[in-house]
JSON list of C-alpha atoms in Angstrom, two decimals:
[
{"chain": "Z", "resi": 1, "resn": "UNK", "atom": "CA", "xyz": [-50.49, 8.99, 35.51]},
{"chain": "Z", "resi": 2, "resn": "UNK", "atom": "CA", "xyz": [-50.27, 5.77, 33.53]},
{"chain": "Z", "resi": 3, "resn": "UNK", "atom": "CA", "xyz": [-51.90, 6.21, 30.13]},
{"chain": "Z", "resi": 4, "resn": "UNK", "atom": "CA", "xyz": [-52.28, 2.54, 29.19]},
{"chain": "Z", "resi": 5, "resn": "UNK", "atom": "CA", "xyz": [-51.91, -0.02, 31.96]},
{"chain": "Z", "resi": 6, "resn": "UNK", "atom": "CA", "xyz": [-51.93, -3.81, 31.90]},
{"chain": "Z", "resi": 7, "resn": "UNK", "atom": "CA", "xyz": [-52.19, -6.43, 34.60]},
{"chain": "Z", "resi": 8, "resn": "UNK", "atom": "CA", "xyz": [-50.44, -8.60, 35.37]},
{"chain": "Z", "resi": 9, "resn": "UNK", "atom": "CA", "xyz": [-46.96, -7.67, 34.16]},
{"chain": "Z", "resi": 10, "resn": "UNK", "atom": "CA", "xyz": [-45.77, -11.26, 34.43]},
{"chain": "Z", "resi": 11, "resn": "UNK", "atom": "CA", "xyz": [-47.81, -14.42, 34.13]},
{"chain": "Z", "resi": 12, "resn": "UNK", "atom": "CA", "xyz": [-46.36, -17.90, 34.55]},
{"chain": "Z", "resi": 13, "resn": "UNK", "atom": "CA", "xyz": [-48.75, -20.80, 34.13]},
{"chain": "Z", "resi": 14, "resn": "UNK", "atom": "CA", "xyz": [-48.95, -24.40, 33.03]},
{"chain": "Z", "resi": 15, "resn": "UNK", "atom": "CA", "xyz": [-50.20, -25.82, 29.78]},
{"chain": "Z", "resi": 16, "resn": "UNK", "atom": "CA", "xyz": [-53.93, -26.34, 29.68]},
{"chain": "Z", "resi": 17, "resn": "UNK", "atom": "CA", "xyz": [-54.76, -23.54, 32.11]},
{"chain": "Z", "resi": 18, "resn": "UNK", "atom": "CA", "xyz": [-57.04, -20.58, 31.36]},
{"chain": "Z", "resi": 19, "resn": "UNK", "atom": "CA", "xyz": [-55.79, -17.05, 32.05]},
{"chain": "Z", "resi": 20, "resn": "UNK", "atom": "CA", "xyz": [-56.82, -13.44, 31.52]},
{"chain": "Z", "resi": 21, "resn": "UNK", "atom": "CA", "xyz": [-54.93, -10.22, 30.94]},
{"chain": "Z", "resi": 22, "resn": "UNK", "atom": "CA", "xyz": [-56.55, -6.88, 31.66]},
{"chain": "Z", "resi": 23, "resn": "UNK", "atom": "CA", "xyz": [-55.96, -3.51, 30.02]},
{"chain": "Z", "resi": 24, "resn": "UNK", "atom": "CA", "xyz": [-57.17, -0.04, 30.90]},
{"chain": "Z", "resi": 25, "resn": "UNK", "atom": "CA", "xyz": [-56.55, 3.33, 29.24]},
{"chain": "Z", "resi": 26, "resn": "UNK", "atom": "CA", "xyz": [-57.20, 6.78, 30.66]},
{"chain": "Z", "resi": 27, "resn": "UNK", "atom": "CA", "xyz": [-56.52, 8.72, 27.45]},
{"chain": "Z", "resi": 28, "resn": "UNK", "atom": "CA", "xyz": [-60.17, 8.98, 26.45]},
{"chain": "Z", "resi": 29, "resn": "UNK", "atom": "CA", "xyz": [-59.51, 6.97, 23.29]},
{"chain": "Z", "resi": 30, "resn": "UNK", "atom": "CA", "xyz": [-62.26, 5.00, 21.58]},
{"chain": "Z", "resi": 31, "resn": "UNK", "atom": "CA", "xyz": [-60.17, 2.25, 19.99]},
{"chain": "Z", "resi": 32, "resn": "UNK", "atom": "CA", "xyz": [-58.13, -0.44, 21.74]},
{"chain": "Z", "resi": 33, "resn": "UNK", "atom": "CA", "xyz": [-55.89, -3.24, 20.49]},
{"chain": "Z", "resi": 34, "resn": "UNK", "atom": "CA", "xyz": [-54.11, -6.42, 21.50]},
{"chain": "Z", "resi": 35, "resn": "UNK", "atom": "CA", "xyz": [-50.71, -7.22, 19.99]},
{"chain": "Z", "resi": 36, "resn": "UNK", "atom": "CA", "xyz": [-48.43, -10.23, 20.41]},
{"chain": "Z", "resi": 37, "resn": "UNK", "atom": "CA", "xyz": [-44.65, -9.85, 20.37]},
{"chain": "Z", "resi": 38, "resn": "UNK", "atom": "CA", "xyz": [-42.89, -13.14, 19.89]},
{"chain": "Z", "resi": 39, "resn": "UNK", "atom": "CA", "xyz": [-39.33, -14.16, 20.71]},
{"chain": "Z", "resi": 40, "resn": "UNK", "atom": "CA", "xyz": [-38.11, -12.59, 17.47]},
{"chain": "Z", "resi": 41, "resn": "UNK", "atom": "CA", "xyz": [-39.60, -9.28, 18.62]},
{"chain": "Z", "resi": 42, "resn": "UNK", "atom": "CA", "xyz": [-42.13, -9.04, 15.79]},
{"chain": "Z", "resi": 43, "resn": "UNK", "atom": "CA", "xyz": [-45.24, -7.15, 16.87]},
{"chain": "Z", "resi": 44, "resn": "UNK", "atom": "CA", "xyz": [-48.42, -8.57, 15.33]},
{"chain": "Z", "resi": 45, "resn": "UNK", "atom": "CA", "xyz": [-51.92, -7.31, 15.81]},
{"chain": "Z", "resi": 46, "resn": "UNK", "atom": "CA", "xyz": [-54.46, -9.75, 17.16]},
{"chain": "Z", "resi": 47, "resn": "UNK", "atom": "CA", "xyz": [-57.66, -7.80, 17.83]},
{"chain": "Z", "resi": 48, "resn": "UNK", "atom": "CA", "xyz": [-59.05, -4.29, 17.83]},
{"chain": "Z", "resi": 49, "resn": "UNK", "atom": "CA", "xyz": [-62.20, -2.79, 19.31]},
{"chain": "Z", "resi": 50, "resn": "UNK", "atom": "CA", "xyz": [-63.73, 0.54, 18.38]},
{"chain": "Z", "resi": 51, "resn": "UNK", "atom": "CA", "xyz": [-66.40, 1.77, 20.77]},
{"chain": "Z", "resi": 52, "resn": "UNK", "atom": "CA", "xyz": [-66.77, -1.76, 22.13]},
{"chain": "Z", "resi": 53, "resn": "UNK", "atom": "CA", "xyz": [-67.24, -3.21, 18.63]},
{"chain": "Z", "resi": 54, "resn": "UNK", "atom": "CA", "xyz": [-64.76, -5.79, 17.31]},
{"chain": "Z", "resi": 55, "resn": "UNK", "atom": "CA", "xyz": [-63.24, -4.32, 14.12]},
{"chain": "Z", "resi": 56, "resn": "UNK", "atom": "CA", "xyz": [-60.02, -6.28, 13.64]},
{"chain": "Z", "resi": 57, "resn": "UNK", "atom": "CA", "xyz": [-59.84, -10.03, 14.21]},
{"chain": "Z", "resi": 58, "resn": "UNK", "atom": "CA", "xyz": [-56.67, -11.47, 12.78]},
{"chain": "Z", "resi": 59, "resn": "UNK", "atom": "CA", "xyz": [-56.00, -15.16, 12.28]},
{"chain": "Z", "resi": 60, "resn": "UNK", "atom": "CA", "xyz": [-55.80, -16.07, 15.93]},
{"chain": "Z", "resi": 61, "resn": "UNK", "atom": "CA", "xyz": [-56.79, -19.41, 17.53]},
{"chain": "Z", "resi": 62, "resn": "UNK", "atom": "CA", "xyz": [-60.29, -19.25, 18.94]},
{"chain": "Z", "resi": 63, "resn": "UNK", "atom": "CA", "xyz": [-58.78, -20.06, 22.34]},
{"chain": "Z", "resi": 64, "resn": "UNK", "atom": "CA", "xyz": [-58.13, -16.30, 22.46]},
{"chain": "Z", "resi": 65, "resn": "UNK", "atom": "CA", "xyz": [-61.20, -14.23, 23.24]},
{"chain": "Z", "resi": 66, "resn": "UNK", "atom": "CA", "xyz": [-61.13, -10.47, 23.71]},
{"chain": "Z", "resi": 67, "resn": "UNK", "atom": "CA", "xyz": [-63.80, -8.62, 25.63]},
{"chain": "Z", "resi": 68, "resn": "UNK", "atom": "CA", "xyz": [-64.40, -4.89, 25.91]},
{"chain": "Z", "resi": 69, "resn": "UNK", "atom": "CA", "xyz": [-66.78, -3.97, 28.73]},
{"chain": "Z", "resi": 70, "resn": "UNK", "atom": "CA", "xyz": [-66.44, -0.28, 27.92]},
{"chain": "Z", "resi": 71, "resn": "UNK", "atom": "CA", "xyz": [-64.28, 2.04, 25.81]},
{"chain": "Z", "resi": 72, "resn": "UNK", "atom": "CA", "xyz": [-61.59, 2.29, 28.48]},
{"chain": "Z", "resi": 73, "resn": "UNK", "atom": "CA", "xyz": [-61.09, -1.44, 29.05]},
{"chain": "Z", "resi": 74, "resn": "UNK", "atom": "CA", "xyz": [-60.08, -4.38, 26.90]},
{"chain": "Z", "resi": 75, "resn": "UNK", "atom": "CA", "xyz": [-59.41, -7.80, 28.33]},
{"chain": "Z", "resi": 76, "resn": "UNK", "atom": "CA", "xyz": [-57.89, -10.88, 26.74]},
{"chain": "Z", "resi": 77, "resn": "UNK", "atom": "CA", "xyz": [-58.89, -14.35, 27.88]},
{"chain": "Z", "resi": 78, "resn": "UNK", "atom": "CA", "xyz": [-56.90, -17.36, 26.78]},
{"chain": "Z", "resi": 79, "resn": "UNK", "atom": "CA", "xyz": [-58.23, -20.90, 27.15]},
{"chain": "Z", "resi": 80, "resn": "UNK", "atom": "CA", "xyz": [-56.23, -24.12, 27.20]},
{"chain": "Z", "resi": 81, "resn": "UNK", "atom": "CA", "xyz": [-52.84, -22.41, 27.13]},
{"chain": "Z", "resi": 82, "resn": "UNK", "atom": "CA", "xyz": [-50.14, -23.94, 24.94]},
{"chain": "Z", "resi": 83, "resn": "UNK", "atom": "CA", "xyz": [-46.35, -23.59, 24.96]},
{"chain": "Z", "resi": 84, "resn": "UNK", "atom": "CA", "xyz": [-46.52, -21.55, 21.76]},
{"chain": "Z", "resi": 85, "resn": "UNK", "atom": "CA", "xyz": [-48.61, -18.91, 23.52]},
{"chain": "Z", "resi": 86, "resn": "UNK", "atom": "CA", "xyz": [-45.55, -17.79, 25.45]},
{"chain": "Z", "resi": 87, "resn": "UNK", "atom": "CA", "xyz": [-44.86, -14.21, 24.36]},
{"chain": "Z", "resi": 88, "resn": "UNK", "atom": "CA", "xyz": [-45.26, -10.62, 25.45]},
{"chain": "Z", "resi": 89, "resn": "UNK", "atom": "CA", "xyz": [-48.77, -9.28, 24.94]},
{"chain": "Z", "resi": 90, "resn": "UNK", "atom": "CA", "xyz": [-49.24, -5.54, 24.49]},
{"chain": "Z", "resi": 91, "resn": "UNK", "atom": "CA", "xyz": [-52.39, -3.53, 24.78]},
{"chain": "Z", "resi": 92, "resn": "UNK", "atom": "CA", "xyz": [-52.66, -0.25, 22.87]},
{"chain": "Z", "resi": 93, "resn": "UNK", "atom": "CA", "xyz": [-55.19, 2.51, 22.32]},
{"chain": "Z", "resi": 94, "resn": "UNK", "atom": "CA", "xyz": [-55.80, 5.28, 19.82]},
{"chain": "Z", "resi": 95, "resn": "UNK", "atom": "CA", "xyz": [-58.36, 7.83, 18.81]},
{"chain": "Z", "resi": 96, "resn": "UNK", "atom": "CA", "xyz": [-60.47, 7.49, 15.69]},
{"chain": "Z", "resi": 97, "resn": "UNK", "atom": "CA", "xyz": [-62.11, 10.52, 14.11]},
{"chain": "Z", "resi": 98, "resn": "UNK", "atom": "CA", "xyz": [-63.87, 10.82, 10.78]},
{"chain": "Z", "resi": 99, "resn": "UNK", "atom": "CA", "xyz": [-62.48, 7.50, 9.59]},
{"chain": "Z", "resi": 100, "resn": "UNK", "atom": "CA", "xyz": [-58.90, 8.45, 10.51]},
{"chain": "Z", "resi": 101, "resn": "UNK", "atom": "CA", "xyz": [-57.13, 6.41, 13.17]},
{"chain": "Z", "resi": 102, "resn": "UNK", "atom": "CA", "xyz": [-54.34, 8.24, 14.90]},
{"chain": "Z", "resi": 103, "resn": "UNK", "atom": "CA", "xyz": [-51.16, 7.00, 16.55]},
{"chain": "Z", "resi": 104, "resn": "UNK", "atom": "CA", "xyz": [-51.42, 4.13, 18.98]},
{"chain": "Z", "resi": 105, "resn": "UNK", "atom": "CA", "xyz": [-50.15, 4.28, 22.54]},
{"chain": "Z", "resi": 106, "resn": "UNK", "atom": "CA", "xyz": [-48.91, 1.07, 24.06]},
{"chain": "Z", "resi": 107, "resn": "UNK", "atom": "CA", "xyz": [-49.04, -0.39, 27.53]},
{"chain": "Z", "resi": 108, "resn": "UNK", "atom": "CA", "xyz": [-46.00, -1.87, 29.31]},
{"chain": "Z", "resi": 109, "resn": "UNK", "atom": "CA", "xyz": [-46.77, -5.43, 28.21]},
{"chain": "Z", "resi": 110, "resn": "UNK", "atom": "CA", "xyz": [-47.58, -8.72, 29.91]},
{"chain": "Z", "resi": 111, "resn": "UNK", "atom": "CA", "xyz": [-44.94, -11.42, 29.66]},
{"chain": "Z", "resi": 112, "resn": "UNK", "atom": "CA", "xyz": [-46.73, -14.77, 29.49]},
{"chain": "Z", "resi": 113, "resn": "UNK", "atom": "CA", "xyz": [-44.71, -17.91, 30.09]},
{"chain": "Z", "resi": 114, "resn": "UNK", "atom": "CA", "xyz": [-46.39, -21.27, 29.61]},
{"chain": "Z", "resi": 115, "resn": "UNK", "atom": "CA", "xyz": [-44.57, -24.26, 31.10]},
{"chain": "W", "resi": 1, "resn": "UNK", "atom": "CA", "xyz": [-49.11, -8.51, 0.63]},
{"chain": "W", "resi": 2, "resn": "UNK", "atom": "CA", "xyz": [-48.28, -5.51, 2.80]},
{"chain": "W", "resi": 3, "resn": "UNK", "atom": "CA", "xyz": [-44.74, -5.70, 4.13]},
{"chain": "W", "resi": 4, "resn": "UNK", "atom": "CA", "xyz": [-42.25, -3.64, 6.13]},
{"chain": "W", "resi": 5, "resn": "UNK", "atom": "CA", "xyz": [-38.49, -4.26, 6.11]},
{"chain": "W", "resi": 6, "resn": "UNK", "atom": "CA", "xyz": [-36.08, -2.46, 8.40]},
{"chain": "W", "resi": 7, "resn": "UNK", "atom": "CA", "xyz": [-32.33, -2.22, 8.04]},
{"chain": "W", "resi": 8, "resn": "UNK", "atom": "CA", "xyz": [-29.87, -2.68, 9.50]},
{"chain": "W", "resi": 9, "resn": "UNK", "atom": "CA", "xyz": [-31.00, -5.23, 12.09]},
{"chain": "W", "resi": 10, "resn": "UNK", "atom": "CA", "xyz": [-28.48, -3.83, 14.55]},
{"chain": "W", "resi": 11, "resn": "UNK", "atom": "CA", "xyz": [-26.35, -0.70, 14.58]},
{"chain": "W", "resi": 12, "resn": "UNK", "atom": "CA", "xyz": [-23.55, 0.26, 16.89]},
{"chain": "W", "resi": 13, "resn": "UNK", "atom": "CA", "xyz": [-22.50, 3.91, 17.03]},
{"chain": "W", "resi": 14, "resn": "UNK", "atom": "CA", "xyz": [-20.07, 5.96, 18.99]},
{"chain": "W", "resi": 15, "resn": "UNK", "atom": "CA", "xyz": [-21.54, 8.89, 20.86]},
{"chain": "W", "resi": 16, "resn": "UNK", "atom": "CA", "xyz": [-21.79, 11.80, 18.43]},
{"chain": "W", "resi": 17, "resn": "UNK", "atom": "CA", "xyz": [-21.60, 9.60, 15.31]},
{"chain": "W", "resi": 18, "resn": "UNK", "atom": "CA", "xyz": [-24.64, 10.41, 13.18]},
{"chain": "W", "resi": 19, "resn": "UNK", "atom": "CA", "xyz": [-26.38, 7.75, 11.12]},
{"chain": "W", "resi": 20, "resn": "UNK", "atom": "CA", "xyz": [-29.68, 6.71, 9.54]},
{"chain": "W", "resi": 21, "resn": "UNK", "atom": "CA", "xyz": [-32.08, 3.82, 9.94]},
{"chain": "W", "resi": 22, "resn": "UNK", "atom": "CA", "xyz": [-34.08, 2.59, 6.96]},
{"chain": "W", "resi": 23, "resn": "UNK", "atom": "CA", "xyz": [-37.66, 1.39, 6.69]},
{"chain": "W", "resi": 24, "resn": "UNK", "atom": "CA", "xyz": [-38.80, 0.20, 3.27]},
{"chain": "W", "resi": 25, "resn": "UNK", "atom": "CA", "xyz": [-42.42, -0.72, 2.76]},
{"chain": "W", "resi": 26, "resn": "UNK", "atom": "CA", "xyz": [-44.78, -2.33, 0.30]},
{"chain": "W", "resi": 27, "resn": "UNK", "atom": "CA", "xyz": [-48.37, -1.44, 1.02]},
{"chain": "W", "resi": 28, "resn": "UNK", "atom": "CA", "xyz": [-51.58, -1.15, -0.98]},
{"chain": "W", "resi": 29, "resn": "UNK", "atom": "CA", "xyz": [-52.03, 2.56, -0.45]},
{"chain": "W", "resi": 30, "resn": "UNK", "atom": "CA", "xyz": [-50.24, 4.18, 2.46]},
{"chain": "W", "resi": 31, "resn": "UNK", "atom": "CA", "xyz": [-52.40, 5.91, 5.02]},
{"chain": "W", "resi": 32, "resn": "UNK", "atom": "CA", "xyz": [-49.59, 6.59, 7.47]},
{"chain": "W", "resi": 33, "resn": "UNK", "atom": "CA", "xyz": [-46.12, 5.51, 8.55]},
{"chain": "W", "resi": 34, "resn": "UNK", "atom": "CA", "xyz": [-45.23, 5.43, 12.24]},
{"chain": "W", "resi": 35, "resn": "UNK", "atom": "CA", "xyz": [-41.93, 5.35, 14.11]},
{"chain": "W", "resi": 36, "resn": "UNK", "atom": "CA", "xyz": [-41.72, 3.95, 17.62]},
{"chain": "W", "resi": 37, "resn": "UNK", "atom": "CA", "xyz": [-38.93, 3.50, 20.13]},
{"chain": "W", "resi": 38, "resn": "UNK", "atom": "CA", "xyz": [-38.90, 0.41, 22.35]},
{"chain": "W", "resi": 39, "resn": "UNK", "atom": "CA", "xyz": [-36.67, 0.03, 25.40]},
{"chain": "W", "resi": 40, "resn": "UNK", "atom": "CA", "xyz": [-36.02, -3.45, 26.83]},
{"chain": "W", "resi": 41, "resn": "UNK", "atom": "CA", "xyz": [-38.93, -4.72, 28.89]},
{"chain": "W", "resi": 42, "resn": "UNK", "atom": "CA", "xyz": [-41.19, -1.82, 27.92]},
{"chain": "W", "resi": 43, "resn": "UNK", "atom": "CA", "xyz": [-43.90, -1.07, 25.44]},
{"chain": "W", "resi": 44, "resn": "UNK", "atom": "CA", "xyz": [-43.26, 0.85, 22.21]},
{"chain": "W", "resi": 45, "resn": "UNK", "atom": "CA", "xyz": [-43.17, 4.62, 22.65]},
{"chain": "W", "resi": 46, "resn": "UNK", "atom": "CA", "xyz": [-44.65, 6.74, 19.85]},
{"chain": "W", "resi": 47, "resn": "UNK", "atom": "CA", "xyz": [-42.21, 9.06, 18.05]},
{"chain": "W", "resi": 48, "resn": "UNK", "atom": "CA", "xyz": [-43.57, 10.25, 14.69]},
{"chain": "W", "resi": 49, "resn": "UNK", "atom": "CA", "xyz": [-46.33, 9.88, 12.13]},
{"chain": "W", "resi": 50, "resn": "UNK", "atom": "CA", "xyz": [-45.69, 10.64, 8.45]},
{"chain": "W", "resi": 51, "resn": "UNK", "atom": "CA", "xyz": [-48.57, 10.76, 6.00]},
{"chain": "W", "resi": 52, "resn": "UNK", "atom": "CA", "xyz": [-47.22, 11.72, 2.57]},
{"chain": "W", "resi": 53, "resn": "UNK", "atom": "CA", "xyz": [-44.02, 11.59, 0.53]},
{"chain": "W", "resi": 54, "resn": "UNK", "atom": "CA", "xyz": [-41.77, 14.55, 1.22]},
{"chain": "W", "resi": 55, "resn": "UNK", "atom": "CA", "xyz": [-42.98, 15.00, 4.76]},
{"chain": "W", "resi": 56, "resn": "UNK", "atom": "CA", "xyz": [-40.40, 15.42, 7.54]},
{"chain": "W", "resi": 57, "resn": "UNK", "atom": "CA", "xyz": [-40.75, 15.47, 11.33]},
{"chain": "W", "resi": 58, "resn": "UNK", "atom": "CA", "xyz": [-38.13, 16.28, 13.98]},
{"chain": "W", "resi": 59, "resn": "UNK", "atom": "CA", "xyz": [-37.78, 15.68, 17.67]},
{"chain": "W", "resi": 60, "resn": "UNK", "atom": "CA", "xyz": [-34.55, 16.47, 19.49]},
{"chain": "W", "resi": 61, "resn": "UNK", "atom": "CA", "xyz": [-31.80, 14.45, 17.76]},
{"chain": "W", "resi": 62, "resn": "UNK", "atom": "CA", "xyz": [-34.25, 12.47, 15.60]},
{"chain": "W", "resi": 63, "resn": "UNK", "atom": "CA", "xyz": [-35.57, 13.36, 12.18]},
{"chain": "W", "resi": 64, "resn": "UNK", "atom": "CA", "xyz": [-37.94, 11.17, 10.16]},
{"chain": "W", "resi": 65, "resn": "UNK", "atom": "CA", "xyz": [-38.43, 11.48, 6.41]},
{"chain": "W", "resi": 66, "resn": "UNK", "atom": "CA", "xyz": [-40.73, 9.73, 3.97]},
{"chain": "W", "resi": 67, "resn": "UNK", "atom": "CA", "xyz": [-40.60, 8.82, 0.28]},
{"chain": "W", "resi": 68, "resn": "UNK", "atom": "CA", "xyz": [-43.02, 6.71, -1.77]},
{"chain": "W", "resi": 69, "resn": "UNK", "atom": "CA", "xyz": [-41.08, 3.55, -0.97]},
{"chain": "W", "resi": 70, "resn": "UNK", "atom": "CA", "xyz": [-39.19, 4.12, 2.27]},
{"chain": "W", "resi": 71, "resn": "UNK", "atom": "CA", "xyz": [-38.67, 6.15, 5.38]},
{"chain": "W", "resi": 72, "resn": "UNK", "atom": "CA", "xyz": [-35.49, 7.14, 7.12]},
{"chain": "W", "resi": 73, "resn": "UNK", "atom": "CA", "xyz": [-34.89, 7.89, 10.77]},
{"chain": "W", "resi": 74, "resn": "UNK", "atom": "CA", "xyz": [-31.86, 10.14, 10.98]},
{"chain": "W", "resi": 75, "resn": "UNK", "atom": "CA", "xyz": [-30.06, 10.32, 14.31]},
{"chain": "W", "resi": 76, "resn": "UNK", "atom": "CA", "xyz": [-27.80, 13.34, 14.72]},
{"chain": "W", "resi": 77, "resn": "UNK", "atom": "CA", "xyz": [-25.01, 13.28, 17.32]},
{"chain": "W", "resi": 78, "resn": "UNK", "atom": "CA", "xyz": [-26.57, 10.40, 19.25]},
{"chain": "W", "resi": 79, "resn": "UNK", "atom": "CA", "xyz": [-26.13, 9.93, 22.98]},
{"chain": "W", "resi": 80, "resn": "UNK", "atom": "CA", "xyz": [-26.08, 6.67, 24.96]},
{"chain": "W", "resi": 81, "resn": "UNK", "atom": "CA", "xyz": [-29.68, 7.30, 26.07]},
{"chain": "W", "resi": 82, "resn": "UNK", "atom": "CA", "xyz": [-30.75, 6.98, 22.43]},
{"chain": "W", "resi": 83, "resn": "UNK", "atom": "CA", "xyz": [-29.93, 3.27, 22.64]},
{"chain": "W", "resi": 84, "resn": "UNK", "atom": "CA", "xyz": [-33.14, 1.31, 21.99]},
{"chain": "W", "resi": 85, "resn": "UNK", "atom": "CA", "xyz": [-34.93, -0.68, 19.32]},
{"chain": "W", "resi": 86, "resn": "UNK", "atom": "CA", "xyz": [-36.58, 1.55, 16.72]},
{"chain": "W", "resi": 87, "resn": "UNK", "atom": "CA", "xyz": [-39.71, 0.16, 15.11]},
{"chain": "W", "resi": 88, "resn": "UNK", "atom": "CA", "xyz": [-41.37, 1.25, 11.90]},
{"chain": "W", "resi": 89, "resn": "UNK", "atom": "CA", "xyz": [-45.01, 0.49, 11.14]},
{"chain": "W", "resi": 90, "resn": "UNK", "atom": "CA", "xyz": [-47.35, 1.23, 8.24]},
{"chain": "W", "resi": 91, "resn": "UNK", "atom": "CA", "xyz": [-51.08, 1.67, 8.09]},
{"chain": "W", "resi": 92, "resn": "UNK", "atom": "CA", "xyz": [-52.71, 0.78, 4.77]},
{"chain": "W", "resi": 93, "resn": "UNK", "atom": "CA", "xyz": [-55.79, 2.32, 3.25]},
{"chain": "W", "resi": 94, "resn": "UNK", "atom": "CA", "xyz": [-59.04, 0.43, 3.09]},
{"chain": "W", "resi": 95, "resn": "UNK", "atom": "CA", "xyz": [-59.00, -1.02, 6.54]},
{"chain": "W", "resi": 96, "resn": "UNK", "atom": "CA", "xyz": [-59.13, -0.06, 10.13]},
{"chain": "W", "resi": 97, "resn": "UNK", "atom": "CA", "xyz": [-56.08, 1.00, 12.08]},
{"chain": "W", "resi": 98, "resn": "UNK", "atom": "CA", "xyz": [-54.12, -2.18, 11.45]},
{"chain": "W", "resi": 99, "resn": "UNK", "atom": "CA", "xyz": [-50.43, -1.44, 11.88]},
{"chain": "W", "resi": 100, "resn": "UNK", "atom": "CA", "xyz": [-47.92, -3.69, 10.16]},
{"chain": "W", "resi": 101, "resn": "UNK", "atom": "CA", "xyz": [-44.61, -3.57, 11.99]},
{"chain": "W", "resi": 102, "resn": "UNK", "atom": "CA", "xyz": [-41.08, -4.19, 10.82]},
{"chain": "W", "resi": 103, "resn": "UNK", "atom": "CA", "xyz": [-38.68, -6.28, 12.88]},
{"chain": "W", "resi": 104, "resn": "UNK", "atom": "CA", "xyz": [-36.92, -3.19, 14.20]},
{"chain": "W", "resi": 105, "resn": "UNK", "atom": "CA", "xyz": [-33.37, -1.86, 14.33]},
{"chain": "W", "resi": 106, "resn": "UNK", "atom": "CA", "xyz": [-31.47, -2.35, 17.59]},
{"chain": "W", "resi": 107, "resn": "UNK", "atom": "CA", "xyz": [-29.37, 0.75, 18.15]},
{"chain": "W", "resi": 108, "resn": "UNK", "atom": "CA", "xyz": [-26.51, 0.82, 20.65]},
{"chain": "W", "resi": 109, "resn": "UNK", "atom": "CA", "xyz": [-24.72, 4.11, 21.27]},
{"chain": "W", "resi": 110, "resn": "UNK", "atom": "CA", "xyz": [-21.46, 3.84, 23.17]},
{"chain": "W", "resi": 111, "resn": "UNK", "atom": "CA", "xyz": [-19.73, 6.68, 25.03]}
]
């Protein structure tokens, strides 16, 4: 049983294209996240949704648009891809209760390569 | 500005040679400190959460400790399968569950 899954695992595309990455979690969590891990391996948060509401929106180009159709799914759409978008994108989920957010569980990542 | 610094960047150990990894942090009110393990090509795997100074958590050969300024991940008698990158992250008060990660320590354990 995969707790947090992402598709696709690899994505190779050309500059200017539009692409989407999908994420699903079966842990029953109510909060989901998108992180970007660059070539230096730094993990940086991009977005977070709690019960389908956007709660974290870091300084990210507006070419990136997250969408959460329900609590178990969080997708990331990227318009007009640029070379600098090449990275590994991780989805994560956690449970929030009484204002406390617990540990986050990560998916396997999607390696995006823009040529 | 909230910040997390991990040291060393890389550590090479012989099997059975115990050591410690450091995570020092500057945060406006710590809500929690998290340790993760990341294997090449995989997502981070949750290890521990520490909430207050003096707290300790253990799992197999790993033990995490927390002070008001830093956390240590002690590895006792490591085995080659402990080789991975260990990531430290902090969650500050006053916001949602925004984790600020350090750059990680790449650990290699040789037989």
